[in-house]
Coordinates of C-alpha atoms and ligand atoms in Angstrom, one line a residue:
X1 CA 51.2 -31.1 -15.8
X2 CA 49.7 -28.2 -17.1
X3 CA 50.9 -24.8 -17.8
X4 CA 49.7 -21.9 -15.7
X5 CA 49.4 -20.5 -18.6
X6 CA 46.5 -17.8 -19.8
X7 CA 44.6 -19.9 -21.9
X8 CA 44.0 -22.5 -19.3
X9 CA 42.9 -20.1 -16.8
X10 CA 40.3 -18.7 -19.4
X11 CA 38.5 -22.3 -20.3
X12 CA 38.3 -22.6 -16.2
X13 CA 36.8 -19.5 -16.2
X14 CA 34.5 -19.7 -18.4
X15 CA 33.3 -22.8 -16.7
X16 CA 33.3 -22.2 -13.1
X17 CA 33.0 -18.5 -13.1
X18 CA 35.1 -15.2 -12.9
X19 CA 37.0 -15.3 -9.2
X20 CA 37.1 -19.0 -9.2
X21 CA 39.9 -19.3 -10.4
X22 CA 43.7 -19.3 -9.0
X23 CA 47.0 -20.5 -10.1
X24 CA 48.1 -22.9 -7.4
X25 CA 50.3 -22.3 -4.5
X26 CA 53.0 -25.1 -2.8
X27 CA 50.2 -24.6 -0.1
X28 CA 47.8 -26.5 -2.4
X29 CA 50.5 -29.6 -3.0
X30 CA 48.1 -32.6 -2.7
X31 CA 50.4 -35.3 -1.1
X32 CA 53.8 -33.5 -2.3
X33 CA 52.1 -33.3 -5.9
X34 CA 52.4 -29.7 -6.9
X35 CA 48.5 -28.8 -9.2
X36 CA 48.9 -25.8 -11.5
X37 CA 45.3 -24.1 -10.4
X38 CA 42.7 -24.3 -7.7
X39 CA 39.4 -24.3 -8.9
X40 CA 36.8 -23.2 -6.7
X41 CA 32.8 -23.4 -8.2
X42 CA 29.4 -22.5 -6.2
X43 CA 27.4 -24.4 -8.7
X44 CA 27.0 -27.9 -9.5
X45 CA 27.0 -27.2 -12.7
X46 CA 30.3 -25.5 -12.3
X47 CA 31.7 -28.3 -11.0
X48 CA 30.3 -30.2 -13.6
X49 CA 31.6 -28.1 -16.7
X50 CA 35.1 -28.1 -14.6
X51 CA 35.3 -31.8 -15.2
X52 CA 33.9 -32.3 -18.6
X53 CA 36.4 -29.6 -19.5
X54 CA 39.5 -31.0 -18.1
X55 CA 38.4 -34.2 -19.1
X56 CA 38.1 -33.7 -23.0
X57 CA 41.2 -32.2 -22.5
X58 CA 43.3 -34.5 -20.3
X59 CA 43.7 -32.6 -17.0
X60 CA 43.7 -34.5 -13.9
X61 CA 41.6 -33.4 -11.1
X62 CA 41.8 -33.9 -7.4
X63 CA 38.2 -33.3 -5.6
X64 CA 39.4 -31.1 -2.1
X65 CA 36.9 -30.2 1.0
X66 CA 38.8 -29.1 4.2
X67 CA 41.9 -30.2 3.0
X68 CA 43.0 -31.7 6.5
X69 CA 42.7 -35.3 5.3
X70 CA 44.8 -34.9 1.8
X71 CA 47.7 -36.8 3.4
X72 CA 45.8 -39.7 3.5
X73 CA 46.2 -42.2 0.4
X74 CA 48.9 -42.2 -2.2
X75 CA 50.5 -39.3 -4.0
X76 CA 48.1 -38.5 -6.9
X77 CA 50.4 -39.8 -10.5
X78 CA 49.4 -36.4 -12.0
X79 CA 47.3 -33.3 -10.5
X80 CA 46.3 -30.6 -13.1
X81 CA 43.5 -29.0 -11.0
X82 CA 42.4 -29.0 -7.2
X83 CA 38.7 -28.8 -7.8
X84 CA 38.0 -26.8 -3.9
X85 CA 34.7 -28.3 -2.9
X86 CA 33.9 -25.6 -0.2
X87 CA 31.8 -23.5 -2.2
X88 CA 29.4 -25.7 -2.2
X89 CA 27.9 -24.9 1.3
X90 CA 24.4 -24.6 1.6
X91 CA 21.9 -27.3 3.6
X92 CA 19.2 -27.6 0.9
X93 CA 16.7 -29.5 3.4
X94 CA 16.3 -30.7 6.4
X95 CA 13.5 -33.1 7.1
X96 CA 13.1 -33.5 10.9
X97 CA 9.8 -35.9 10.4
X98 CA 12.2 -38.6 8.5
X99 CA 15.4 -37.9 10.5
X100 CA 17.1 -36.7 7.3
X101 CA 18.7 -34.0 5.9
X102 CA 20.2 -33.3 2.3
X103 CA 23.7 -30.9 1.8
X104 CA 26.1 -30.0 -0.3
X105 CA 29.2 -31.8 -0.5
X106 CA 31.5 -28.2 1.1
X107 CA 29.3 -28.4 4.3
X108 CA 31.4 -28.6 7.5
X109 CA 30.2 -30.6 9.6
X110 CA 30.7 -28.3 12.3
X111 CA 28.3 -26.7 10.6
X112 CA 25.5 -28.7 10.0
X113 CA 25.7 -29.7 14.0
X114 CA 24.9 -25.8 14.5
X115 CA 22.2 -25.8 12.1
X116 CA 20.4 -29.3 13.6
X117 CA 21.2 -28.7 17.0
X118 CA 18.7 -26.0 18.3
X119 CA 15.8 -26.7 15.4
X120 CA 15.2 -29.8 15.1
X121 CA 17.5 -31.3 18.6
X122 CA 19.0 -34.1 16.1
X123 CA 22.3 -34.8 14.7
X124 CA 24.7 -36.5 12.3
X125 CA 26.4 -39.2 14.6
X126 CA 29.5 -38.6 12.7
X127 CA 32.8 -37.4 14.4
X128 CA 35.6 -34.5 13.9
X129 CA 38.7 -33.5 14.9
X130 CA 38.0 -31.1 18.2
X131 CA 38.9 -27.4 17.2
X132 CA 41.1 -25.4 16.7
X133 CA 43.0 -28.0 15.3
X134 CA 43.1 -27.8 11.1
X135 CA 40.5 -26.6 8.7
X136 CA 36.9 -28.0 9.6
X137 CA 36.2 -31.3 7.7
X138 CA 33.3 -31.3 5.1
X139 CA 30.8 -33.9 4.7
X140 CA 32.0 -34.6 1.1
X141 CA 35.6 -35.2 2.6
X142 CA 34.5 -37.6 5.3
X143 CA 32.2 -39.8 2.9
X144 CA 34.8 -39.5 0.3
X145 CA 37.4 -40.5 3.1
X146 CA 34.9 -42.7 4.5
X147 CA 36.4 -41.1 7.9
X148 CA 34.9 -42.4 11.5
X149 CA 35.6 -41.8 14.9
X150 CA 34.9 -43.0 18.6
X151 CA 31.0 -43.1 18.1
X152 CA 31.5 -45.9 15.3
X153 CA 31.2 -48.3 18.1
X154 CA 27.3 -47.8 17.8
X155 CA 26.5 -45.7 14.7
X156 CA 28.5 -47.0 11.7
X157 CA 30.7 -44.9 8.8
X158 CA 29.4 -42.6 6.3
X159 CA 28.6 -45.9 4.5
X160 CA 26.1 -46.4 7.3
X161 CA 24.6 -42.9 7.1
X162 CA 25.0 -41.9 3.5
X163 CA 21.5 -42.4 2.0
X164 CA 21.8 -40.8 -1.2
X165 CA 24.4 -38.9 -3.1
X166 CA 24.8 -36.5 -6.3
X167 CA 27.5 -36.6 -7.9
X168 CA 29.7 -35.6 -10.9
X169 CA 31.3 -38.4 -12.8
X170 CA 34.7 -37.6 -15.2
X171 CA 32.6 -36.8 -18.2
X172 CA 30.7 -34.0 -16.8
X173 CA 27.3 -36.4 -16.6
X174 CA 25.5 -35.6 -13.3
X175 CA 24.1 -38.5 -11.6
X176 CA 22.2 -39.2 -8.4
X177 CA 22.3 -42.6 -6.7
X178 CA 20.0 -44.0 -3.5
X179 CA 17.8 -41.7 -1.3
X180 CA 16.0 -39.3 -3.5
X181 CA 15.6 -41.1 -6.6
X182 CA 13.1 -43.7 -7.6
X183 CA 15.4 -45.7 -9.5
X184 CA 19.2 -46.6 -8.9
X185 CA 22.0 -47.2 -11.3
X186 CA 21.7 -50.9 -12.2
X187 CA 24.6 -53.0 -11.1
X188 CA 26.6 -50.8 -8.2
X189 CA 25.2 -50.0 -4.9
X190 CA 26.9 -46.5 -5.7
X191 CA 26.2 -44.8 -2.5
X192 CA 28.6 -47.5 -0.8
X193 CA 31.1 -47.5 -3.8
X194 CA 31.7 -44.1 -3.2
X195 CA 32.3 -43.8 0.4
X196 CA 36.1 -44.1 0.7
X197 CA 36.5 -43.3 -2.7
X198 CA 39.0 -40.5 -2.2
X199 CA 37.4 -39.1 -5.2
X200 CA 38.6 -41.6 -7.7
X201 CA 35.3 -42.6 -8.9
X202 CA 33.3 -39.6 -9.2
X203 CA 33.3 -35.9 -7.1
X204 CA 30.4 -35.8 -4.6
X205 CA 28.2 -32.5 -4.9
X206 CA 25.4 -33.7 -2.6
X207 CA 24.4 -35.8 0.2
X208 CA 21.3 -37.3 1.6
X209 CA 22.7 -38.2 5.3
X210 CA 20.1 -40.2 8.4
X211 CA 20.1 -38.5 11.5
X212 CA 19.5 -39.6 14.8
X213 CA 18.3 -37.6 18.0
X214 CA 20.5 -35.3 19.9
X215 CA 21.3 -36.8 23.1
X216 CA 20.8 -34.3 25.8
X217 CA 23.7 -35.5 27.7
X218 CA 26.3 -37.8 28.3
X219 CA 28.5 -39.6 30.6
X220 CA 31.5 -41.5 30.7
X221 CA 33.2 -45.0 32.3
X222 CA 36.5 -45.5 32.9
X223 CA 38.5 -48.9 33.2
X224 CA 42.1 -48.6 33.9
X225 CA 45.2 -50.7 33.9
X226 CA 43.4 -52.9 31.6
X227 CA 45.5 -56.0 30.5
X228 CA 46.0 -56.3 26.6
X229 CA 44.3 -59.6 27.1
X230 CA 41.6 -58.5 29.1
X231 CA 40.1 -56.5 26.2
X232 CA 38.1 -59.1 24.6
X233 CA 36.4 -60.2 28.0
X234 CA 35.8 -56.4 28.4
X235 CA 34.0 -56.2 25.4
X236 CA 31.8 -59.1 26.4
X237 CA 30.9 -57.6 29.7
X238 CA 29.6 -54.6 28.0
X239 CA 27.6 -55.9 25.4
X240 CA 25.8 -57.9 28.2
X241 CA 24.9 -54.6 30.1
X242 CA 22.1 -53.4 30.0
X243 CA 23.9 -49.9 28.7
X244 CA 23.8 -48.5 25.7
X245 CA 27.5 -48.1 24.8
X246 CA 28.0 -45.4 21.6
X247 CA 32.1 -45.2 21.7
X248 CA 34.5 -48.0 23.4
X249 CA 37.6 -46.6 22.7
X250 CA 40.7 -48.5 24.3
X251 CA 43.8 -46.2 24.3
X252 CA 47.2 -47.1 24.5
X253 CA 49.9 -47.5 25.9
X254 CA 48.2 -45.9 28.7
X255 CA 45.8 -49.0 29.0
X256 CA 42.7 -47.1 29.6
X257 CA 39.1 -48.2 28.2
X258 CA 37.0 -45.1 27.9
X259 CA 33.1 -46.1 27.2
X260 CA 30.5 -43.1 26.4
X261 CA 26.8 -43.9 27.1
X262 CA 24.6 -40.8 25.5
X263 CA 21.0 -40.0 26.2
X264 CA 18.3 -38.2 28.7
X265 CA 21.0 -36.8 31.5
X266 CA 18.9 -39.4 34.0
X267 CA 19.1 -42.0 31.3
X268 CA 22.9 -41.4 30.5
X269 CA 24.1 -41.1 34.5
X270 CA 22.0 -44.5 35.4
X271 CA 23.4 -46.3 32.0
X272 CA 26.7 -45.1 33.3
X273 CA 26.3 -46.3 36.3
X274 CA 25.4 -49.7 35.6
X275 CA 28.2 -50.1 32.9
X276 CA 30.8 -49.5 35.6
X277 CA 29.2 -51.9 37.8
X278 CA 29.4 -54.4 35.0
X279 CA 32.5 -53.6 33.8
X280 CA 34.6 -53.1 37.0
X281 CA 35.2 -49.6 36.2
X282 CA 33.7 -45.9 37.5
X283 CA 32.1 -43.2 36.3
X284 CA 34.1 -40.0 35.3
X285 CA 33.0 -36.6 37.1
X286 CA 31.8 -34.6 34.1
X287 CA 34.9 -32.3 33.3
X288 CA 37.3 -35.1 33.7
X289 CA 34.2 -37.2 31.4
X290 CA 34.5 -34.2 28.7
X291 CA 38.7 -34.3 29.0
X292 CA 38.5 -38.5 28.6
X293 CA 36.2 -37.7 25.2
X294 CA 38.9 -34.8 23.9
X295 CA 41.3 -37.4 24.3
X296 CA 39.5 -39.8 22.5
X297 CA 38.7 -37.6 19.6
X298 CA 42.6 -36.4 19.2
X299 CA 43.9 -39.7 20.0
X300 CA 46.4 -40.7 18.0
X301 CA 46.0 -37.4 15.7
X302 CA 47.8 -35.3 18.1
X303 CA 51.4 -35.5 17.4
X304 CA 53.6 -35.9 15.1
X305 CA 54.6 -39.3 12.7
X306 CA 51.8 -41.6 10.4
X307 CA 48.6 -42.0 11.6
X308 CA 47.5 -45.6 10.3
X309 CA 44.0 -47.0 10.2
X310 CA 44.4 -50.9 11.5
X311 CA 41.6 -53.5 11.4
X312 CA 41.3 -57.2 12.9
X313 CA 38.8 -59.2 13.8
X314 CA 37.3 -58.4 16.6
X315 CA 38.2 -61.2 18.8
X316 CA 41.8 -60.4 18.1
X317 CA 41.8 -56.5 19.1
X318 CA 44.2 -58.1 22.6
X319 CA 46.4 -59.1 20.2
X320 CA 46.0 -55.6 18.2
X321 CA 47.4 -53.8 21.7
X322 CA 49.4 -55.7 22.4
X323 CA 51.5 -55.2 19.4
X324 CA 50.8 -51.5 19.9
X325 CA 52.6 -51.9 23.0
X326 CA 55.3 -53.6 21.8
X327 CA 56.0 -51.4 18.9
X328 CA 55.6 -48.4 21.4
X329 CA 53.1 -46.6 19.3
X330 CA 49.8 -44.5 20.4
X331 CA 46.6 -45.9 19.9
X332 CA 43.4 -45.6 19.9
X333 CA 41.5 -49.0 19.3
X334 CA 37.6 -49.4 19.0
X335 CA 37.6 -53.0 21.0
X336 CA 34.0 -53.7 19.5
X337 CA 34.9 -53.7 16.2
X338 CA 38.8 -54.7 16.1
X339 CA 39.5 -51.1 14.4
X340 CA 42.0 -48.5 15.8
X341 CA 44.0 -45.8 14.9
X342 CA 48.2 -46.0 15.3
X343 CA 50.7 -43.6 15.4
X344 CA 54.4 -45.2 14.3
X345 CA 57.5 -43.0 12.7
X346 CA 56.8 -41.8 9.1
X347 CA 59.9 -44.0 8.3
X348 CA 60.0 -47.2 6.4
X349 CA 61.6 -49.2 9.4
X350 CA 58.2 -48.7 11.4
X351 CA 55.8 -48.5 8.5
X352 CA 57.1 -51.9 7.6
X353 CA 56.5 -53.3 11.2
X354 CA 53.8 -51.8 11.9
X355 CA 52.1 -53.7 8.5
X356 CA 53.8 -56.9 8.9
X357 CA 52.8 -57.2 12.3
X358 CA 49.3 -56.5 11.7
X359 CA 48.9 -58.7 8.5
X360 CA 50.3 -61.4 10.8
X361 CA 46.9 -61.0 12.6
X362 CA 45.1 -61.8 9.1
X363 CA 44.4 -57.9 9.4
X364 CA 45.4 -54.9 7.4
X365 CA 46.7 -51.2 7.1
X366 CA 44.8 -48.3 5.5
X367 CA 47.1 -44.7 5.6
X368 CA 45.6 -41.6 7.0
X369 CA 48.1 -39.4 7.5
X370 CA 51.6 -40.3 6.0
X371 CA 54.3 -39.2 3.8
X372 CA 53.4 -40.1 0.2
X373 CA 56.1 -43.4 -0.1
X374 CA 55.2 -44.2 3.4
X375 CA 51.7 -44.5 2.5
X376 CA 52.7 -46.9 -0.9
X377 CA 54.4 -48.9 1.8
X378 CA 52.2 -49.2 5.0
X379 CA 49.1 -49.5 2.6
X380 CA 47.7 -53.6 2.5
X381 CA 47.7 -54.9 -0.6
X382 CA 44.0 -56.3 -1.4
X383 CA 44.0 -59.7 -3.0
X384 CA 44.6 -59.7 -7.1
X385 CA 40.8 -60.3 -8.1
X386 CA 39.4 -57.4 -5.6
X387 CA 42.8 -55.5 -7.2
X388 CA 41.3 -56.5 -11.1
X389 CA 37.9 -55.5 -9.8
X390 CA 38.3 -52.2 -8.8
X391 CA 40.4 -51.3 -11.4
X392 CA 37.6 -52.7 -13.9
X393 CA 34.5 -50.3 -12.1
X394 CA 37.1 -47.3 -12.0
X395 CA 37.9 -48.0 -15.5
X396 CA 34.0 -47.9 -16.1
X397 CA 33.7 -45.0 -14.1
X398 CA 36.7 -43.0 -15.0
X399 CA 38.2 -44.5 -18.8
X400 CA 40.4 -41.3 -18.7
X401 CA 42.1 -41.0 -15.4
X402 CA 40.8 -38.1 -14.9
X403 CA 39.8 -37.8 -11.2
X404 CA 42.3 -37.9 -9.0
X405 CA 44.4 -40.9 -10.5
X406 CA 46.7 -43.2 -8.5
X407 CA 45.9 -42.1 -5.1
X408 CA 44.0 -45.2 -3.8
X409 CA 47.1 -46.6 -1.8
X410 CA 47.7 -50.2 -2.7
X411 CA 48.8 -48.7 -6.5
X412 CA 45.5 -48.3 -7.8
X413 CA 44.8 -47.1 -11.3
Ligands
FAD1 C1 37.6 -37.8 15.4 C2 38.5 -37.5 14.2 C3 39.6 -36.8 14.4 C4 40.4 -36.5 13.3 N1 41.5 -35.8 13.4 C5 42.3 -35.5 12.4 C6 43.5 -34.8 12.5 O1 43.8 -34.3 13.6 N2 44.4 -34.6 11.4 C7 44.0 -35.2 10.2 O2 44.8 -35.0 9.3 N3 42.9 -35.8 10.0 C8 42.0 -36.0 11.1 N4 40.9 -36.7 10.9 C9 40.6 -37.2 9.6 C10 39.8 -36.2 8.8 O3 38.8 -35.6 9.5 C11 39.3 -36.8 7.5 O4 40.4 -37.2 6.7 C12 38.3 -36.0 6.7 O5 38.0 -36.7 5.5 C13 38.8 -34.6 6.3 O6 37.7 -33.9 5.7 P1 38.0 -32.8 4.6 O7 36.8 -32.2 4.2 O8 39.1 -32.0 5.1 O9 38.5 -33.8 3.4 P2 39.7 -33.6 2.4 O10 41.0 -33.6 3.1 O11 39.5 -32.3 1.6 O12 39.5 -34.8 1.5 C14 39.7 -36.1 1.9 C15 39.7 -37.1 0.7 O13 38.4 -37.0 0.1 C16 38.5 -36.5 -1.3 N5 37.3 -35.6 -1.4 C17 37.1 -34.5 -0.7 N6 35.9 -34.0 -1.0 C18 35.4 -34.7 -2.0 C19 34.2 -34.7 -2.8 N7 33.3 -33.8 -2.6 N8 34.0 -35.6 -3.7 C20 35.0 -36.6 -3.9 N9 36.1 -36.7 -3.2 C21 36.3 -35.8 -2.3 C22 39.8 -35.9 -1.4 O14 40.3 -35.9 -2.7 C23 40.7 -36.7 -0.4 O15 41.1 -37.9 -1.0 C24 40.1 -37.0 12.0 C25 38.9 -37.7 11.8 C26 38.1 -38.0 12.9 C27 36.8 -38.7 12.7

């Protein structure tokens, strides 16, 4: 680890600037792994001197926006330097015509929302945490973290949005990849290799993201006491309606199936209407519609214990509640797609079951928010050859270790 010591400070001075630099606090531990400074640049080519600097010299460097989704992944096998993405906060266009918009990687996206909403009435179709709850996430963090909520059901993950990137790799070199650029990196779809990257491939200054229009309203459908069985069925009746569907969120163990249709208010209360026909279930009054959503959004964050990512296939997301159930833990479960959130204990006992159990299914286990060994335990293991083939393109990426080593969760490079 290195030193706190003066001369350090001075060669991250010089390249990030006067006041960007800080010794680090326990506050800035990144997954119980204590960094020696925080660096904090406004530039890109701060960040970029950062990182060719710690580089030549053999610092490691851990890529930070918000902060609130640092417990996800492994514990980092060294951190020199949290490099604080935040200062890098200003939209640098928006292009209503083409439904896009580019931003630097420290915007919130709280605050982008504000910025689209009343100009241009469109919007990233990405979800947060509701406030007050932790620091606001930034778009570099939810790309890097390839984070999703509810309204995946319909619009994707950042891998779906993400149109173009900038982005610093461990040598300093900055690159661009996809959306603005006439010609790609031969070889790597980059845009998609770095969403969910955690910031072990490169750190993400910019973003080129698609929009889509701001729905004026919404409403939401209710089916309750739903049978772990029944969920598959479900699923079938409402891709046959007629209703657009943008979050089908199944949470558990209260067996309730929440389904949001967006739109025109006249649009969004006939769609909703429809749906509950289909579907057997009824339509939520609007306050009790907005308190279903909340839930949806905090569901299974809110408490304490491991959040786990889980995936299935889709036809096996009965199956995926049912062990849920039996495992008495809070979910959340996308029933379209066969992904869900779980809450278990942050102990090995239930990390253990909770991956067996889920593996059984021919699925697998990504940690979100876990105690660093719990997340080397709950984490699936991908097969050897993707294992040998994403330590070769990280070694190609990243020869030194430098960015943010070890903390891809299966014991990564
Ligand atoms: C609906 C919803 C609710 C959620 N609720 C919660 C909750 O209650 N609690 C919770 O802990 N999480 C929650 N999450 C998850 C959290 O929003 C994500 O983890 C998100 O990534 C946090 O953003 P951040 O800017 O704070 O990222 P950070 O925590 O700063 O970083 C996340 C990861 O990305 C890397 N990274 C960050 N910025 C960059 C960059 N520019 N370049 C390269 N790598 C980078 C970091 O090293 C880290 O590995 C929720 C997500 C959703 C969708």
């Amino acid at each position: 680890m290195v030193t706190p010591a003066a001369g350090v400070g001075a060669v991250l001075r010089r390249a990030a600037g006067d006041g960007a630099v800080r010794p680090a606090t326990a506050r800035d531990r990144v997954a119980g792994v204590q960094p020696s400074w925080v660096v904090r640049p406004q530039a890109v080519e701060q960040v970029a001197a950062v990182v060719q600097a710690a580089d030549a010299r053999g610092w490691s460097v851990v890529p930070r926006g918000g902060g609130g989704g640092m417990a996800g992944g492994a514990a980092p096998s060294r951190c020199d330097l949290v490099l604080d993405l935040t200062g890098l906060d200003r939209v640098i266009e928006h292009v209503p015509g083409d439904l896009v918009v580019a931003v630097e990687a420290g915007v919130t996206l709280a605050a982008l929302q504000d910025r689209l909403g009343p100009a241009g009435r469109q919007r990233l179709m990405l979800d947060a945490p509701p406030p007050p709850r932790g620091p606001a996430p930034t778009l570099g963090g939810l790309v890097a973290a390839a984070a999703a909520g509810p309204r995946r059901h319909r619009y994707g993950t950042p891998r779906d949005l993400l149109l173009g990137a900038r982005f610093v790799l461990a040598d300093g070199t900055v690159a661009r990849t996809g959306g603005r650029v006439v010609k790609n990196v031969a070889g790597y779809d980059l845009c998609k290799l770095l969403v969910g990257s955690r910031g072990t491939l490169a750190v993400v200054v910019e973003l080129t993201l698609k929009l889509h229009p701001a729905p004026a309203a919404a409403a939401m459908v209710t089916v309750e006491r739903v049978a772990a069985p029944d969920l598959v069925p479900l699923v079938a009746l409402v891709r046959r309606s007629p209703a657009v569907v943008t979050a089908a969120e199944a949470l558990w163990p209260e067996r309730s199936v929440l389904l949001r249709v967006e739109g025109p208010p006249r649009v969004a209360a006939g769609e909703a209407a429809l749906l509950a026909r289909a579907v057997g279930g009824r339509v939520l009054a609007p306050e009790a519609g907005e308190r279903g959503w909340s839930r949806c959004l905090r569901r299974p964050w809110a408490g304490r214990g491991a959040v786990v990512a889980v995936a299935v296939a889709p036809g096996r997301v009965g199956e995926l509640a049912a062990c849920a159930e039996a495992l008495a833990c809070p979910a959340a479960l996308r029933i379209g797609l066969g992904v869900g959130l779980v809450r278990t204990a942050d102990d090995p006992t239930a990390l253990d079951r909770l991956r067996d159990a889920v593996e059984a299914m021919g699925g697998c286990c990504d940690p979100q928010r876990v105690s660093p060994i719990g997340a080397e335990r709950v984490a699936s293991r991908p097969p050897a050859g993707a294992l040998r083939l994403m330590a070769e393109v990280r070694r190609r990426f990243d020869p030194h270790g430098t960015l943010a080593p070890g903390r891809l969760a299966w014991g990564g490079p």
